[in-house]
CSV table of C-alpha atoms in Angstrom, one decimal:
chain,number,residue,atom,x,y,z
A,1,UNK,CA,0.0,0.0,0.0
A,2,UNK,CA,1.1,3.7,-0.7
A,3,UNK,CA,2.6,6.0,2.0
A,4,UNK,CA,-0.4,8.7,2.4
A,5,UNK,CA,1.7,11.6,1.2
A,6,UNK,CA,-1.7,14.3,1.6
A,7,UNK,CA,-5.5,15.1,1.4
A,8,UNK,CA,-6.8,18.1,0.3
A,9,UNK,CA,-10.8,18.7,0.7
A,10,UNK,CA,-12.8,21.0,-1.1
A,11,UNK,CA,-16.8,21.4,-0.7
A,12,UNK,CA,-18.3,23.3,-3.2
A,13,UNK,CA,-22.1,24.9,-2.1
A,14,UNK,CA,-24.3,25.7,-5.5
A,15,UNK,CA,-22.5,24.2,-8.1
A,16,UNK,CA,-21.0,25.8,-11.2
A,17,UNK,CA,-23.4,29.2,-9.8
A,18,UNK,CA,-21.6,28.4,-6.4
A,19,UNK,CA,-18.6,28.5,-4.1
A,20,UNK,CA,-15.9,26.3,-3.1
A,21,UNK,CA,-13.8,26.0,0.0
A,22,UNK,CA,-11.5,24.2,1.9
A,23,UNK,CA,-12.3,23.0,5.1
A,24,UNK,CA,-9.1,24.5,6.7
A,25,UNK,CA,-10.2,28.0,5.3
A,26,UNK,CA,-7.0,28.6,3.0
A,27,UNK,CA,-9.0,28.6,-0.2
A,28,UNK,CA,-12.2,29.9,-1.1
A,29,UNK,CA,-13.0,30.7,-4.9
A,30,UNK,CA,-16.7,32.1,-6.3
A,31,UNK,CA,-17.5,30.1,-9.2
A,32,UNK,CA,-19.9,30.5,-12.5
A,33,UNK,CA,-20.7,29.6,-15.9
A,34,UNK,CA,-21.1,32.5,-17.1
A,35,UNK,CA,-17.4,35.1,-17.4
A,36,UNK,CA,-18.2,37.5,-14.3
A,37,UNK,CA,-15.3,39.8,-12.1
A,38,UNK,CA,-14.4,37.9,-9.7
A,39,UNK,CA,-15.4,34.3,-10.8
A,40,UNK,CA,-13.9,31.5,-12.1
A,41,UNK,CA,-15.2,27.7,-13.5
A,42,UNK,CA,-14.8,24.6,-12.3
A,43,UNK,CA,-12.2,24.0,-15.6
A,44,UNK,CA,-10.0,26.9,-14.6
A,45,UNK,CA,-9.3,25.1,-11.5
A,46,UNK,CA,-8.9,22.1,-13.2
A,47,UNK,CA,-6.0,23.5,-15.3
A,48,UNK,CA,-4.2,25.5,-12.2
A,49,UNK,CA,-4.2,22.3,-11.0
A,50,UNK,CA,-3.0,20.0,-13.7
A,51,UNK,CA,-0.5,23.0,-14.7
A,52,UNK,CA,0.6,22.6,-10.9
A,53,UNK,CA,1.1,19.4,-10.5
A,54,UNK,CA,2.3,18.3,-14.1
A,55,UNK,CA,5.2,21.3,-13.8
A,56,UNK,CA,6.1,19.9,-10.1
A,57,UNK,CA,6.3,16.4,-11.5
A,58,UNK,CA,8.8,17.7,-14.7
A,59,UNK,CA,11.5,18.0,-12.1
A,60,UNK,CA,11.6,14.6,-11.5
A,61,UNK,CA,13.1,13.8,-15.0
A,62,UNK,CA,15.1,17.2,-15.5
A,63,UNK,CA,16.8,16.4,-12.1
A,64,UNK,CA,18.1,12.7,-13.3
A,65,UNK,CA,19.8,14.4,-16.5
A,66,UNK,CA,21.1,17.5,-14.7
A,67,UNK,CA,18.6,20.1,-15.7
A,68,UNK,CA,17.0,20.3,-12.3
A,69,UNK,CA,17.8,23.7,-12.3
A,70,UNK,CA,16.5,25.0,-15.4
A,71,UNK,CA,13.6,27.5,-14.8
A,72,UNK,CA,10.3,25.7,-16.8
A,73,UNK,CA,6.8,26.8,-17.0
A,74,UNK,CA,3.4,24.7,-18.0
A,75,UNK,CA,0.4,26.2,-19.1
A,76,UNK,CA,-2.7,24.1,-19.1
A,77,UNK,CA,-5.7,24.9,-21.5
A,78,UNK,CA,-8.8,22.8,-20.6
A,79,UNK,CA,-11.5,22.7,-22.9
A,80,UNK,CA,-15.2,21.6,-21.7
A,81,UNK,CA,-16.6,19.7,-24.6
A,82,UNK,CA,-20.2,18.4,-25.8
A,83,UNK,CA,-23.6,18.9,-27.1
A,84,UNK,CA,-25.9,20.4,-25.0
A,85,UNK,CA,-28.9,19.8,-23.7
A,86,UNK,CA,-27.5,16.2,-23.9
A,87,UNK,CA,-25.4,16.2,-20.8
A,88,UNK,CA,-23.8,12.7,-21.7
A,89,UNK,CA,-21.9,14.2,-24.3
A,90,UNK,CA,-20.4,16.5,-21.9
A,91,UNK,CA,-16.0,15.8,-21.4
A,92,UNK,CA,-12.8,17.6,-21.0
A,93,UNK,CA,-9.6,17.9,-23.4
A,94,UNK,CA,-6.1,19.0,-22.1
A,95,UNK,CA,-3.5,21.1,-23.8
A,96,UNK,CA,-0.5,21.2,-21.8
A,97,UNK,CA,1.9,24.0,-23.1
A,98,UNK,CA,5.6,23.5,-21.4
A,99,UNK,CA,8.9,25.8,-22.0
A,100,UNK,CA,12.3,25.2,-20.3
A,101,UNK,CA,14.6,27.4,-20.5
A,102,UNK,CA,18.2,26.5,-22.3
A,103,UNK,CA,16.2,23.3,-24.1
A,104,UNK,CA,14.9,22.8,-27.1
A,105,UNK,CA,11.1,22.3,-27.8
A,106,UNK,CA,12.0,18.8,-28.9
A,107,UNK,CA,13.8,17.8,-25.9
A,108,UNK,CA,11.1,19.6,-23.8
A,109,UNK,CA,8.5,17.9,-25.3
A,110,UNK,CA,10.4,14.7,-25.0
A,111,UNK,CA,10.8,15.4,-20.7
A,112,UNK,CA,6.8,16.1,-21.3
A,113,UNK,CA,5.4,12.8,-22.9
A,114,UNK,CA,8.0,11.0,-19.9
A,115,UNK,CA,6.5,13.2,-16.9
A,116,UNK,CA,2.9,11.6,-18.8
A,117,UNK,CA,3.9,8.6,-16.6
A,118,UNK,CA,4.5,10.3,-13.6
A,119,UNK,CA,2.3,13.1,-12.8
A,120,UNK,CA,-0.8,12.0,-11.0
A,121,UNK,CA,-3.0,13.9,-13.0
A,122,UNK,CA,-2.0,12.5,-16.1
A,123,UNK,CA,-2.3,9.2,-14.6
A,124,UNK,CA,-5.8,9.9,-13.3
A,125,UNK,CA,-7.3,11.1,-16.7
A,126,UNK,CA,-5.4,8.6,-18.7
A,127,UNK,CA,-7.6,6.9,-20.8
A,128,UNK,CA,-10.8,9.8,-20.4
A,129,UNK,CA,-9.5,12.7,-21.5
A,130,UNK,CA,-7.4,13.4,-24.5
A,131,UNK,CA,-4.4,15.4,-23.5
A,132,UNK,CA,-2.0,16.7,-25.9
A,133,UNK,CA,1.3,18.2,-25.6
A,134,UNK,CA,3.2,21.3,-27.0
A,135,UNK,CA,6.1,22.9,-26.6
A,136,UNK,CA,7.3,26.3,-26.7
């Protein structure tokens, strides 16, 4: 079994027209379907997230070849997808958009398709939701 390495909890109260917290009151963010000042959507936290965790997981590799030290930045573009009012049609696609600085786009995209394997939100949407890869 895995060593428990964190938990994070979020409640969300109304939805997408809603808000969501965490229970150790750290994080609270407005949220709505519509653009308004202020709010966000449910697949902009969804990319801060993946962007987070996918760059955080790129140092794994970089570090093993000696380019732990490279500044890098990911930017994640999540798309909500479907055919409404059919709500079954309703999915997500990723576009993950990585630089690092002093390497070329092809071996930062090679370091990208590796961290694939590694980053646990890759390996949680593996197989649901297309993600693609770029580099800058």
């Amino acid at each position: 079994m895995s060593k428990k390495l964190g938990v994070s909890t979020v409640i969300n109260e109304g939805g997408r027209e809603g808000v969501s917290k965490s229970l150790n009151g750290d994080f609270e963010v407005k949220t709505s379907g519509t653009k308004k000042e202020g709010y966000t959507n449910p697949e902009e936290l969804f990319a801060a997230g993946f962007a987070a965790c996918f760059n955080g997981a790129l140092i794994f590799p970089l570090e093993r070849d000696g380019h732990g030290d490279l500044p890098r930045s990911v930017r994640a573009e999540v798309t909500l997808l479907g055919d409404l009012p059919d709500y079954h049609t309703l999915h997500l696609a990723v576009h993950l958009i990585g630089k690092i600085e002093g390497l070329s786009k092809e071996e930062t995209l090679k370091y990208m398709e590796e961290t694939h394997n590694i980053c646990p939100y890759s390996k949680a949407v593996n197989g649901n939701v297309e993600v693609t890869y770029e580099a800058e």
